[in-house]
Coordinates of C-alpha atoms in Angstrom, one line a residue:
M45 CA 12.2 22.8 24.3
S46 CA 13.1 19.1 24.3
N47 CA 10.9 16.3 23.0
K48 CA 11.9 12.8 24.1
A49 CA 10.7 10.0 21.8
V50 CA 11.0 6.3 21.2
V51 CA 13.4 5.9 18.2
Y52 CA 14.1 2.8 16.1
Q53 CA 17.8 2.0 16.2
G54 CA 17.9 -1.2 14.1
P55 CA 16.6 -4.8 14.6
G56 CA 15.7 -5.5 18.2
K57 CA 16.6 -2.1 19.5
V58 CA 14.8 1.2 20.4
E59 CA 16.1 4.1 22.4
V60 CA 14.5 7.2 24.0
Q61 CA 16.1 10.2 22.4
D62 CA 15.4 13.9 22.1
I63 CA 14.1 14.5 18.5
G64 CA 13.4 18.2 19.0
Y65 CA 10.2 20.1 19.6
P66 CA 7.8 19.9 16.6
D67 CA 6.6 22.7 14.5
L68 CA 3.9 22.9 11.8
V69 CA 6.2 21.6 9.0
L70 CA 7.1 18.0 8.0
H71 CA 10.9 18.3 7.9
E72 CA 13.4 16.1 6.1
G73 CA 14.2 13.1 8.3
P74 CA 14.3 9.3 8.6
G75 CA 11.6 7.8 6.5
V76 CA 10.4 11.1 5.0
P77 CA 10.2 10.8 1.2
P78 CA 12.1 13.8 -0.4
S79 CA 8.8 14.7 -2.2
N80 CA 7.1 15.0 1.2
A81 CA 9.8 17.0 3.0
G82 CA 9.1 20.6 3.7
R83 CA 5.3 20.4 3.6
K84 CA 3.8 23.3 5.5
C85 CA 1.0 22.2 7.9
E86 CA -0.8 25.4 9.1
H87 CA -3.9 23.2 9.0
G88 CA -2.3 21.2 11.9
V89 CA -1.8 21.4 15.6
I90 CA 0.9 20.5 18.2
L91 CA -0.2 18.0 20.8
K92 CA 1.2 17.4 24.3
I93 CA 0.9 13.6 24.5
I94 CA -1.3 12.3 27.2
T95 CA -1.1 8.6 26.2
T96 CA 0.5 6.7 23.4
N97 CA 0.5 3.0 22.9
I98 CA 2.9 0.3 21.7
C99 CA 1.3 -1.6 18.8
G100 CA 2.1 -5.0 17.3
S101 CA 2.6 -3.2 14.0
D102 CA 5.5 -1.3 15.7
Q103 CA 6.9 -4.6 16.8
H104 CA 7.1 -5.8 13.2
M105 CA 9.5 -2.9 12.5
V106 CA 11.5 -3.3 15.6
R107 CA 12.0 -7.0 14.9
G108 CA 13.6 -5.9 11.6
R109 CA 10.8 -7.4 9.5
T110 CA 10.3 -4.3 7.4
T111 CA 12.5 -1.7 5.6
A112 CA 12.1 0.9 8.4
P113 CA 15.1 3.2 8.5
K114 CA 17.2 3.7 11.6
G115 CA 16.3 6.9 13.4
L116 CA 12.5 6.6 12.8
A117 CA 10.5 8.0 15.7
L118 CA 7.8 5.4 16.4
G119 CA 4.2 5.6 17.5
H120 CA 0.9 5.9 15.7
E121 CA -1.6 5.4 18.6
I122 CA -1.9 9.0 20.0
T123 CA -4.1 10.8 22.5
G124 CA -3.1 14.3 23.5
E125 CA -3.9 17.9 24.5
V126 CA -3.8 20.6 21.9
V127 CA -1.1 23.2 22.9
E128 CA -0.6 25.0 19.6
V129 CA -3.0 25.6 16.8
G130 CA -2.1 26.4 13.2
R131 CA -3.3 29.5 11.3
D132 CA -5.8 27.5 9.2
V133 CA -7.4 25.5 12.0
E134 CA -10.9 26.7 12.7
F135 CA -12.7 24.3 15.0
I136 CA -10.1 22.5 17.1
K137 CA -9.1 24.7 20.1
K138 CA -6.1 25.0 22.3
G139 CA -6.7 22.9 25.4
D140 CA -8.9 20.3 23.6
L141 CA -8.2 16.7 24.6
V142 CA -8.3 14.6 21.4
S143 CA -7.9 11.2 19.9
V144 CA -5.7 11.0 16.7
P145 CA -6.7 8.4 14.1
F146 CA -3.5 6.6 13.1
N147 CA -4.4 7.2 9.5
V148 CA -3.1 10.5 8.3
A149 CA -5.8 11.9 6.0
C150 CA -6.4 15.2 4.2
G151 CA -10.2 15.2 4.0
R152 CA -10.1 16.7 0.6
C153 CA -9.2 13.9 -1.9
K154 CA -11.7 11.6 -3.6
L155 CA -11.1 8.7 -1.2
C156 CA -11.3 10.8 2.0
K157 CA -14.6 12.1 0.8
E158 CA -15.7 8.4 0.5
Q159 CA -14.6 7.8 4.1
K160 CA -11.7 5.7 2.9
T161 CA -9.2 7.7 5.0
H162 CA -6.8 4.7 5.2
I163 CA -5.9 5.2 1.6
C164 CA -5.8 9.0 1.4
L165 CA -4.2 10.2 -1.9
N166 CA -2.6 13.4 -0.7
V167 CA -0.5 12.6 2.4
N168 CA 2.0 10.2 1.0
P169 CA 3.6 10.6 -2.5
E170 CA 4.9 7.0 -2.5
R171 CA 1.5 5.2 -2.3
P172 CA -2.0 5.7 -1.0
G173 CA -2.3 6.0 2.8
G174 CA -0.3 7.6 5.6
A175 CA 0.4 6.9 9.2
Y176 CA 2.5 8.4 12.0
G177 CA 5.9 6.8 12.8
Y178 CA 5.5 4.0 10.3
V179 CA 7.6 2.6 7.4
D180 CA 6.5 3.7 3.9
M181 CA 3.7 5.8 5.2
G182 CA 4.7 9.3 4.3
G183 CA 7.3 10.0 7.0
W184 CA 4.9 11.6 9.4
V185 CA 6.8 11.8 12.8
G186 CA 5.6 9.3 15.4
G187 CA 3.9 10.0 18.6
Q188 CA 5.6 7.8 21.2
S189 CA 7.0 11.0 22.4
E190 CA 6.3 14.1 24.6
Y191 CA 4.9 16.2 21.7
V192 CA 3.8 15.6 18.2
M193 CA 2.5 17.5 15.1
V194 CA -0.8 16.4 13.7
P195 CA -1.8 17.8 10.3
Y196 CA -5.4 18.4 9.0
A197 CA -6.6 18.8 12.5
D198 CA -10.2 20.0 11.8
F199 CA -10.9 17.0 9.7
Q200 CA -9.0 14.3 11.7
L201 CA -9.2 14.9 15.4
L202 CA -11.9 13.5 17.6
A203 CA -12.3 15.9 20.5
F204 CA -13.6 14.5 23.8
P205 CA -16.7 16.4 25.0
D206 CA -15.7 16.5 28.7
K207 CA -12.0 16.5 29.7
E208 CA -12.5 15.4 33.3
Q209 CA -14.7 12.5 32.2
A210 CA -12.2 11.6 29.5
M211 CA -9.3 11.5 31.9
E212 CA -11.3 9.1 34.1
K213 CA -11.7 6.8 31.1
I214 CA -8.4 7.5 29.5
M215 CA -7.1 3.9 29.5
D216 CA -10.2 3.0 27.4
L217 CA -10.1 6.1 25.2
T218 CA -6.5 5.7 24.3
M219 CA -7.5 2.7 22.3
L220 CA -9.6 4.8 19.9
S221 CA -6.6 5.9 17.9
D222 CA -6.1 2.4 16.4
I223 CA -6.6 -0.9 18.3
F224 CA -10.4 -0.6 19.1
P225 CA -11.4 0.6 15.6
T226 CA -9.1 -1.9 14.1
G227 CA -10.5 -4.8 16.1
F228 CA -14.0 -3.6 15.4
H229 CA -13.3 -3.2 11.7
G230 CA -12.1 -6.8 11.7
A231 CA -15.3 -8.1 13.3
A232 CA -17.6 -5.8 11.3
S233 CA -16.0 -6.5 7.9
A234 CA -16.2 -10.2 8.8
G235 CA -20.0 -9.7 8.9
V236 CA -20.5 -10.4 12.6
R237 CA -24.1 -10.0 13.6
P238 CA -26.4 -11.2 16.5
G239 CA -26.0 -14.9 16.9
S240 CA -22.8 -15.3 14.8
T241 CA -20.2 -17.8 15.6
V242 CA -16.7 -16.2 15.1
Y243 CA -13.2 -17.4 15.0
V244 CA -10.5 -14.8 15.8
A245 CA -6.9 -15.8 14.9
G246 CA -4.5 -14.2 17.3
A247 CA -4.9 -13.2 21.0
G248 CA -2.6 -10.2 20.8
P249 CA -4.2 -6.8 21.5
V250 CA -5.8 -6.5 18.1
G251 CA -7.2 -10.0 18.4
L252 CA -8.6 -9.3 21.8
A253 CA -10.1 -6.1 20.6
A254 CA -11.7 -8.0 17.7
A255 CA -13.1 -10.6 20.1
H256 CA -14.6 -7.9 22.4
S257 CA -16.0 -6.1 19.3
A258 CA -17.6 -9.4 18.1
Q259 CA -19.3 -9.6 21.5
L260 CA -20.5 -6.0 21.2
L261 CA -21.9 -6.9 17.7
G262 CA -23.9 -9.8 19.2
A263 CA -21.9 -12.9 18.5
S264 CA -23.2 -16.0 20.3
V265 CA -19.7 -17.6 20.5
V266 CA -16.3 -16.1 20.0
I267 CA -13.4 -18.6 19.7
V268 CA -9.8 -17.2 19.9
G269 CA -6.8 -19.2 18.7
D270 CA -3.2 -18.5 19.6
L271 CA 0.1 -20.1 20.5
N272 CA 0.5 -18.2 23.8
E273 CA -1.3 -19.6 26.8
Q274 CA -1.1 -16.4 28.8
R275 CA -2.8 -14.4 26.0
L276 CA -5.5 -17.1 25.7
K277 CA -6.2 -16.8 29.4
Q278 CA -6.7 -13.1 28.8
A279 CA -9.3 -13.9 26.1
E280 CA -11.0 -16.3 28.5
S281 CA -11.2 -13.5 31.1
F282 CA -14.0 -11.8 29.2
G283 CA -15.9 -14.8 28.0
C284 CA -14.2 -16.1 24.9
E285 CA -13.6 -19.8 24.1
T286 CA -10.0 -20.6 23.2
V287 CA -7.8 -23.0 21.2
N288 CA -4.1 -23.4 21.9
L289 CA -2.6 -24.0 18.5
T290 CA 0.7 -25.3 19.8
K291 CA -1.1 -28.4 21.1
H292 CA -3.4 -29.0 18.1
D293 CA -2.8 -28.9 14.4
S294 CA -6.4 -29.4 13.4
L295 CA -8.3 -26.2 14.0
G296 CA -11.5 -27.6 12.6
E297 CA -11.5 -30.4 15.1
Q298 CA -11.1 -28.0 18.0
I299 CA -13.9 -25.8 16.7
E300 CA -16.1 -28.9 16.4
Q301 CA -15.5 -29.7 20.0
I302 CA -16.8 -26.3 21.0
L303 CA -19.6 -25.8 18.5
G304 CA -20.6 -29.3 17.4
V305 CA -19.6 -28.5 13.8
P306 CA -16.1 -27.8 12.4
E307 CA -17.0 -24.4 10.9
V308 CA -17.8 -20.9 12.0
D309 CA -20.0 -18.3 10.4
C310 CA -17.1 -15.9 9.9
A311 CA -13.5 -15.2 10.9
V312 CA -10.9 -12.5 11.7
D313 CA -7.2 -12.6 10.9
A314 CA -5.5 -10.5 13.7
V315 CA -2.1 -12.1 13.2
G316 CA -0.7 -11.0 9.8
F317 CA 2.5 -12.0 8.0
E318 CA 4.5 -13.2 11.0
A319 CA 2.2 -16.2 11.3
S320 CA 3.2 -19.6 12.6
G321 CA 2.1 -23.1 11.6
H322 CA 0.0 -25.1 14.0
G323 CA 1.1 -28.0 16.2
P324 CA 4.0 -28.6 18.6
E325 CA 6.8 -28.5 16.0
A326 CA 5.4 -25.6 13.9
K327 CA 7.6 -23.0 12.4
E328 CA 6.9 -19.6 10.8
A329 CA 4.5 -20.0 7.9
P330 CA 3.1 -16.6 6.7
A331 CA 0.1 -18.0 4.9
T332 CA -1.1 -20.2 7.7
V333 CA -3.7 -17.9 9.2
L334 CA -5.2 -17.0 5.9
N335 CA -5.4 -20.6 4.8
S336 CA -6.8 -21.8 8.1
I337 CA -9.6 -19.2 8.4
M338 CA -10.7 -20.2 4.8
S339 CA -10.8 -23.8 5.9
V340 CA -13.0 -23.2 9.0
T341 CA -15.3 -20.5 7.7
E342 CA -18.5 -21.7 6.1
A343 CA -19.3 -21.3 2.4
G344 CA -20.4 -17.7 1.7
G345 CA -18.8 -16.4 4.8
R346 CA -16.7 -13.3 5.2
L347 CA -13.1 -12.9 6.4
G348 CA -12.0 -9.7 8.1
I349 CA -8.2 -9.3 7.8
P350 CA -6.9 -6.4 9.9
G351 CA -3.6 -8.4 10.5
L352 CA -0.7 -6.7 8.8
Y353 CA 0.7 -7.9 5.5
V354 CA 3.7 -6.2 3.8
T355 CA 5.1 -5.7 0.3
E356 CA 8.7 -6.2 1.6
D357 CA 9.8 -8.5 4.5
P358 CA 13.6 -8.7 4.6
G359 CA 13.4 -11.3 7.5
A360 CA 11.2 -13.8 5.6
S361 CA 12.3 -17.4 5.3
D362 CA 11.9 -17.6 1.5
D363 CA 12.4 -15.2 -1.5
D364 CA 8.7 -15.1 -2.3
A365 CA 7.7 -14.1 1.2
K366 CA 10.4 -11.4 1.1
Q367 CA 8.3 -9.7 -1.6
G368 CA 5.0 -10.3 0.2
S369 CA 4.1 -13.2 -2.1
L370 CA 2.5 -16.0 0.0
K371 CA 1.2 -19.5 -0.7
I372 CA -2.4 -18.8 -0.2
R373 CA -5.1 -21.3 -1.2
I374 CA -7.1 -18.8 -3.1
G375 CA -8.9 -21.7 -4.9
L376 CA -10.4 -22.7 -1.6
G377 CA -11.6 -19.2 -0.9
W378 CA -13.0 -19.0 -4.4
A379 CA -14.8 -22.4 -4.1
K380 CA -16.4 -21.4 -0.9
A381 CA -17.3 -17.9 -2.3
H382 CA -15.6 -16.1 0.6
T383 CA -15.5 -12.4 0.9
F384 CA -12.1 -11.0 1.9
V385 CA -11.7 -7.5 3.5
T386 CA -8.1 -6.3 3.8
G387 CA -6.1 -3.2 4.4
Q388 CA -5.6 -0.6 7.1
T389 CA -8.6 0.4 9.2
P390 CA -10.4 3.6 8.2
V391 CA -10.5 4.7 11.9
M392 CA -12.8 7.7 11.3
Q393 CA -15.6 5.4 10.2
Y394 CA -15.8 4.0 13.7
H395 CA -14.1 6.1 16.4
R396 CA -17.0 8.4 17.2
N397 CA -19.5 5.6 17.9
L398 CA -16.9 3.6 19.8
L399 CA -16.3 6.7 21.9
K400 CA -20.0 6.7 22.9
L401 CA -19.8 3.0 23.7
I402 CA -16.9 3.7 26.1
L403 CA -18.5 6.7 27.7
S404 CA -21.7 4.8 28.3
D405 CA -19.8 1.8 29.9
K406 CA -21.0 -0.6 27.2
A407 CA -17.4 -1.2 26.0
Q408 CA -14.6 -2.4 28.3
I409 CA -11.8 -2.3 25.9
A410 CA -8.9 -1.5 28.4
K411 CA -9.9 -4.5 30.5
A412 CA -10.2 -6.8 27.4
V413 CA -6.7 -6.0 26.2
N414 CA -5.2 -5.7 29.7
A415 CA -4.0 -2.1 29.3
T416 CA -0.9 -1.5 31.3
L417 CA 0.6 1.9 32.0
I418 CA 4.3 2.6 31.7
S419 CA 6.6 5.7 31.5
L420 CA 8.3 6.9 28.4
D421 CA 11.7 5.8 29.8
D422 CA 10.3 2.3 30.3
A423 CA 9.2 2.0 26.6
P424 CA 12.3 0.0 25.5
K425 CA 11.5 -2.6 28.2
G426 CA 7.9 -2.5 27.2
Y427 CA 8.9 -3.4 23.6
Q428 CA 11.0 -6.3 25.0
D429 CA 8.2 -7.6 27.2
F430 CA 5.7 -7.3 24.4
D431 CA 8.1 -9.2 22.0
K432 CA 8.3 -12.0 24.6
G433 CA 4.5 -12.4 24.4
A434 CA 3.3 -10.4 27.5
A435 CA -0.5 -10.5 27.6
K436 CA -0.6 -6.7 28.0
K437 CA -1.3 -3.6 25.9
F438 CA 1.4 -1.1 27.0
V439 CA 0.2 2.5 27.3
I440 CA 3.0 5.1 27.6
D441 CA 2.3 8.1 29.9
P442 CA 5.1 10.5 28.8
H443 CA 4.3 13.4 31.2
G444 CA 2.8 11.4 34.1
S445 CA -0.6 12.8 33.3
V446 CA -2.5 9.6 33.9
R447 CA -0.5 8.6 37.0
S448 CA -1.1 12.0 38.6

């Protein structure tokens, strides 16, 4: 049986190719460490993909800003129907409709038992933490495809209680694999509580998800900053204040115009290492967001940092940044006694409660991020449009399940 997938072909290029139907083994292939090849996964399942999303983290690889190998099958935001169950799976059943956390996690190691599933010790021999279709994350095959293998199914998968209801809300539920928990983690780890004033750097999908999450957590004012006017309009569409950073180089002054003071209670970095400076002549400056959120967050405040930072960036403008070493004003953060929360999001800490928010119509995450359905064959164009700054979250429908 064939299995079409979105495959990285080098900087700026992806193609839809047949990568072969999966089985319950992690085979040798692009990005798979030799020490991880051949792992038997009878604790896993095969999913027929219902929806799978294009993520900004994928875009970093496609731009050539990581060490991702050619031939890597992309995609870590996965929702699917179970079509095959491994011998050791006890509770997940064939026919279940499930959300897959983008973190690959065993459920058995010390960190998984502490709910730190983003840094599982057993799924990636190279470093803590695994993910599907992502560079340096264990080589687990990505899910921007027709079918995918998911290991440790009983532990990881979130089964939807009612398939018919789930399909009615699938454009919201598809965000549970990554973007909604990631945005929520950014807001929650920044300490957003009722009445908080919040600055969110970045109006891409993660920033929009963080802004919506801050509203759900009771923020009184959410301010979103970006360079893209179209994306800022999307933030305004669900009640956020905005700052266009191409027009202003003083973020504090813009915040003061909104709040009356030049500081917020807390802030979220939803941009990461491909950050730009502020002002009309600004160029790439990877420490800009971290330094700016320290400058505008009050003393004692918290900084949630779900934006991606890497250990190797071959496309960086200087040798330090190529090794992930940035010019961060850590002295400012120290002087203001800031708390920094970094790293991948432990999706399983959040996805069950966020599911309930969606099913009860309290969360409107698809609307907030402007979820836009495309076919698998249209995925390369989706990557191009996303790279150009489209204010959309592209959701791939490989089998036409949503359209039908």
